[in-house]
CSV table of C-alpha atoms in Angstrom, one decimal:
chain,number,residue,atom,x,y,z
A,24,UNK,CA,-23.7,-46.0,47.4
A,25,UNK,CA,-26.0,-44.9,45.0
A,26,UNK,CA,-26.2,-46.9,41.3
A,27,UNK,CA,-25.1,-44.6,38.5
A,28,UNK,CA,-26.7,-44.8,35.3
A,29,UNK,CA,-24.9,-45.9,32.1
A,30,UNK,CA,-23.4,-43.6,30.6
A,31,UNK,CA,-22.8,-45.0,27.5
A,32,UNK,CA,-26.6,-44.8,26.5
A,33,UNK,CA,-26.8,-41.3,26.1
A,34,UNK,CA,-25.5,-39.8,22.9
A,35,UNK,CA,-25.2,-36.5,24.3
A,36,UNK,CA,-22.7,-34.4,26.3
A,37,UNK,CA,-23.3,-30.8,27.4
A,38,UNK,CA,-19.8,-28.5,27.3
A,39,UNK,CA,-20.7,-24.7,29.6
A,40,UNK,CA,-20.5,-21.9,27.3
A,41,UNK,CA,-17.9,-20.6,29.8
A,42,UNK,CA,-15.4,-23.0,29.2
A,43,UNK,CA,-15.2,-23.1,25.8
A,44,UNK,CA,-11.8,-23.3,24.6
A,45,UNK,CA,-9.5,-20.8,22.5
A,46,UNK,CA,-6.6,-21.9,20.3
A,47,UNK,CA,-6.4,-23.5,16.5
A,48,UNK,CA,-8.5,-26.5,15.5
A,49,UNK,CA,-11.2,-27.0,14.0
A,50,UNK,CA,-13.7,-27.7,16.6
A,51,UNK,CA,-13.2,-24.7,18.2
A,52,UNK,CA,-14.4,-23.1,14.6
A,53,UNK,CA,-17.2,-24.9,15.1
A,54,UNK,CA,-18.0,-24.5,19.0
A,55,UNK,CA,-17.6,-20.8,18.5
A,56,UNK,CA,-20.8,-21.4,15.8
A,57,UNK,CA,-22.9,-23.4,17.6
A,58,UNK,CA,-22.9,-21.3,20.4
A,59,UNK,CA,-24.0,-18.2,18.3
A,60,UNK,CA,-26.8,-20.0,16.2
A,61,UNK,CA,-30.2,-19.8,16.8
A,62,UNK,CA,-32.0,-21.6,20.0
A,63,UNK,CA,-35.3,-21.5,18.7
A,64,UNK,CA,-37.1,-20.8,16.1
A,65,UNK,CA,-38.1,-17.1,15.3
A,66,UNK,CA,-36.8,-13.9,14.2
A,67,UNK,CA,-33.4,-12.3,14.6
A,68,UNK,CA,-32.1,-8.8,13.8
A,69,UNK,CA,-28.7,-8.4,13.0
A,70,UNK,CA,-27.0,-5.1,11.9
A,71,UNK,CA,-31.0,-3.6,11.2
A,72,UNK,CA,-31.9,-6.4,9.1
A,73,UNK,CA,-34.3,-9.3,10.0
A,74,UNK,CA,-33.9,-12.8,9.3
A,75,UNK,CA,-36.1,-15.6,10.2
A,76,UNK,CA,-34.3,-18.7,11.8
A,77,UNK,CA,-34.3,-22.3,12.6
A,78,UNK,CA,-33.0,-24.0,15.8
A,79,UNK,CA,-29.6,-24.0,14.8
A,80,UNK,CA,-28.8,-21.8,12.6
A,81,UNK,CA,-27.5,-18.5,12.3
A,82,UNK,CA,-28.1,-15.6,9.9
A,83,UNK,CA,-26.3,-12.5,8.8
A,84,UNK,CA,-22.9,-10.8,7.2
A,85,UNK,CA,-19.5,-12.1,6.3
A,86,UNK,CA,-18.2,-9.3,9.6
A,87,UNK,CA,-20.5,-10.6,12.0
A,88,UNK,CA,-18.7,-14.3,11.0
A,89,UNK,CA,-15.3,-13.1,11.0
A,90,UNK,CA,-16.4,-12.0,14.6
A,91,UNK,CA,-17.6,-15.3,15.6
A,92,UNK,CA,-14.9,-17.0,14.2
A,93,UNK,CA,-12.1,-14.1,15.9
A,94,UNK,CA,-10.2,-13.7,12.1
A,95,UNK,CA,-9.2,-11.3,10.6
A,96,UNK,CA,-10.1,-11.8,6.7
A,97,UNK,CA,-12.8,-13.1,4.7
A,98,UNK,CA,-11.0,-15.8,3.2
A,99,UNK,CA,-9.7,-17.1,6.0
A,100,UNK,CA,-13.8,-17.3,7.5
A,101,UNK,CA,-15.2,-18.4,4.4
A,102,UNK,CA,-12.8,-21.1,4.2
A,103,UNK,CA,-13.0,-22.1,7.6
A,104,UNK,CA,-16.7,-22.4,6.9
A,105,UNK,CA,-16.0,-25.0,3.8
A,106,UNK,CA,-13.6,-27.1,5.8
A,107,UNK,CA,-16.3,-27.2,8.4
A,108,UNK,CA,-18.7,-28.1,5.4
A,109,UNK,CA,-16.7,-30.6,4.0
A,110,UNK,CA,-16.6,-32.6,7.3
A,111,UNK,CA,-20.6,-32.4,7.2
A,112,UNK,CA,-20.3,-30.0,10.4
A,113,UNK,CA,-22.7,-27.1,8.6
A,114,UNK,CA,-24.1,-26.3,5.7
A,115,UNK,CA,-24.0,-22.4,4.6
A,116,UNK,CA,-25.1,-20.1,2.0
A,117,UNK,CA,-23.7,-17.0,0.9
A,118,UNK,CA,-25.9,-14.6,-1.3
A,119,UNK,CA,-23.6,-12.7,-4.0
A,120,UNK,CA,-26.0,-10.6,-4.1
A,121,UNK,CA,-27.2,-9.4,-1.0
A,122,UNK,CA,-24.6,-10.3,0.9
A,123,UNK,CA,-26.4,-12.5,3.7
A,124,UNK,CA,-24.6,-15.3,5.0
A,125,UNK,CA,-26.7,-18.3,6.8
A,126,UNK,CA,-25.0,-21.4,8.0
A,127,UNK,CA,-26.9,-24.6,9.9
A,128,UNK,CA,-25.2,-26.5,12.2
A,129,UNK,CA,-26.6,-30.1,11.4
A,130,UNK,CA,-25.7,-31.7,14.8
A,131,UNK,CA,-28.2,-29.9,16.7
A,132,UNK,CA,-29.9,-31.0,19.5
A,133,UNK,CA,-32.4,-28.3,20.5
A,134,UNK,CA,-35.6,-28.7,19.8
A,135,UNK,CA,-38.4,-26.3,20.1
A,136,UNK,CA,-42.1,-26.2,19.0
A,137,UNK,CA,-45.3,-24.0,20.4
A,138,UNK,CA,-45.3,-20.1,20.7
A,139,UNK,CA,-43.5,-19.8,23.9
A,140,UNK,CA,-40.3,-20.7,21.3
A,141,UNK,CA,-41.4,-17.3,19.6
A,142,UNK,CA,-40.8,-14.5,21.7
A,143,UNK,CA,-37.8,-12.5,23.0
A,144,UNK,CA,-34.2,-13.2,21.1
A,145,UNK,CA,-33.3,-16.5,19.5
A,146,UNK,CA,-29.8,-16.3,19.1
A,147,UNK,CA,-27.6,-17.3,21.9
A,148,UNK,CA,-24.9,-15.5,24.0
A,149,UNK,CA,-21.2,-16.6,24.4
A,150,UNK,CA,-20.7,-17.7,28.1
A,151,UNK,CA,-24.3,-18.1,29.2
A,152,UNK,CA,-25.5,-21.7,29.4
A,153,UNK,CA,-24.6,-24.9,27.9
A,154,UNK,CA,-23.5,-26.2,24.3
A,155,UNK,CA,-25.4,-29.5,23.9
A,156,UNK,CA,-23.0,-31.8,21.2
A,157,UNK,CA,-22.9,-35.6,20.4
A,158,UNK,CA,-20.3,-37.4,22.1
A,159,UNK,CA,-19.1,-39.0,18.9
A,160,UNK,CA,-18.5,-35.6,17.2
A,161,UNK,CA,-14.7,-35.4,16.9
A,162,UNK,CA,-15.0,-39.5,14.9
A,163,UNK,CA,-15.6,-37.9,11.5
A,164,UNK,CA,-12.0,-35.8,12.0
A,165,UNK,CA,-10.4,-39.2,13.1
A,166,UNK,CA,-12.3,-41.6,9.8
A,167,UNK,CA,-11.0,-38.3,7.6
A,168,UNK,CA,-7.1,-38.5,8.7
A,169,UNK,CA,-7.6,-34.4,10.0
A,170,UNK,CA,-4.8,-34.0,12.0
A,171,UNK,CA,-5.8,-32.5,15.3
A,172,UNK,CA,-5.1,-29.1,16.2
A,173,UNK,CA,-5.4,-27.9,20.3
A,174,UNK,CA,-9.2,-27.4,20.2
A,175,UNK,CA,-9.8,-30.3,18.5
A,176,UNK,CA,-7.8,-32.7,20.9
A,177,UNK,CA,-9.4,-30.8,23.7
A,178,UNK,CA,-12.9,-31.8,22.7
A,179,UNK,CA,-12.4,-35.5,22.3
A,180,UNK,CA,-10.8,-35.7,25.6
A,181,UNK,CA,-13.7,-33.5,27.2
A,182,UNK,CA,-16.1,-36.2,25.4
A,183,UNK,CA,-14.3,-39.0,26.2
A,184,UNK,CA,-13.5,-38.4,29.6
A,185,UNK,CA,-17.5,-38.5,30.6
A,186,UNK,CA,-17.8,-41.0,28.6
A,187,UNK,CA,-15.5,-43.5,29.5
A,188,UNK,CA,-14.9,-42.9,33.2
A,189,UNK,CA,-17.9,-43.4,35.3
A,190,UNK,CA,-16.2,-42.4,38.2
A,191,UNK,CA,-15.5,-38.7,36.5
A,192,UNK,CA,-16.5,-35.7,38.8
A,193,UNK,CA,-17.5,-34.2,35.5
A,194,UNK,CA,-20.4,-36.4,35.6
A,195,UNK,CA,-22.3,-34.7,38.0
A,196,UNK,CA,-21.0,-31.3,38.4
A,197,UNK,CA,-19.8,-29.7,34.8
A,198,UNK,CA,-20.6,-32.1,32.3
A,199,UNK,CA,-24.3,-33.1,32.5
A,200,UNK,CA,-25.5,-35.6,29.7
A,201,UNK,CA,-28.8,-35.4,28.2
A,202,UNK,CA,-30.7,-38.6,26.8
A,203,UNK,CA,-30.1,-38.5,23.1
A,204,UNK,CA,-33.6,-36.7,21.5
């Protein structure tokens, strides 16, 4: 039998786009955002407009996040969007003005230099390839007393399970890890 690597050096996890899961908690907020921001840097149109972006990131309106988010009202997205702040998940902006909504998801892993990062669309699809996150990410729910909602529970374990069970079939099928970059 073949010697498996430690696990517990990489700091990474990937979770397929596919199986990303539905229901309340917070972590599914935030999935639903990573997978829509930005994989490389460039320029994305949205509703006619062009915005520049960053690995990461996503720009555009307040609809196009209620979409992402699948609610119904402003509030509800704009305060998702704090809570998600608060936890040091994103940072956004909201111009008054303009109406242009950016938010950066600071636990990105992606990075992309050189022109071949330049061409074609830089925004990702939902179900198409894999959400890289770190393992640790649900801790700062746990340190902050946030009671966990479905999606939320459903992420630690999907961490955790890699993580703590060499044995896992996750491990070599679904749930590749990545070295920590």
């Amino acid at each position: 039998m073949a010697a498996m690597k430690c696990l517990h050096k990489y700091n990474w996890v990937k979770l397929p786009r596919n199986a990303l899961p539905t229901g309340k908690g917070l972590m599914g907020a935030w999935m639903r955002l990573a997978s829509r921001a930005a994989f490389r840097k460039g320029v994305a149109s949205y509703c006619g407009y062009e915005n520049a972006v960053e690995p990461g990131m996503w720009a555009g309106g307040i609809v196009g996040l209620k979409s992402i988010l699948g609610v119904r009202s402003r509030a509800k997205a704009t305060e998702t969007l704090d809570m998600l702040a608060r936890f040091g998940y994103l940072t956004y902006e909201l111009d008054r003005e303009t109406k242009k909504l950016t938010y950066q998801i600071t636990d990105w892993v992606v990075k992309c230099f050189g022109k071949e990062c330049m061409n074609g669309a830089v925004y990702t699809t939902d179900g198409y390839g894999f959400l890289c996150l770190p393992r640790n990410i649900t801790e700062r729910l746990v340190q902050q007393h946030h009671t966990f909602e479905e999606t939320d529970a459903w992420l630690d374990l999907w961490c955790h399970t890699v993580w703590e069970d060499s044995d896992s079939p996750f491990n070599h099928h679904i749930m590749a890890v990545v070295p920590s970059l």
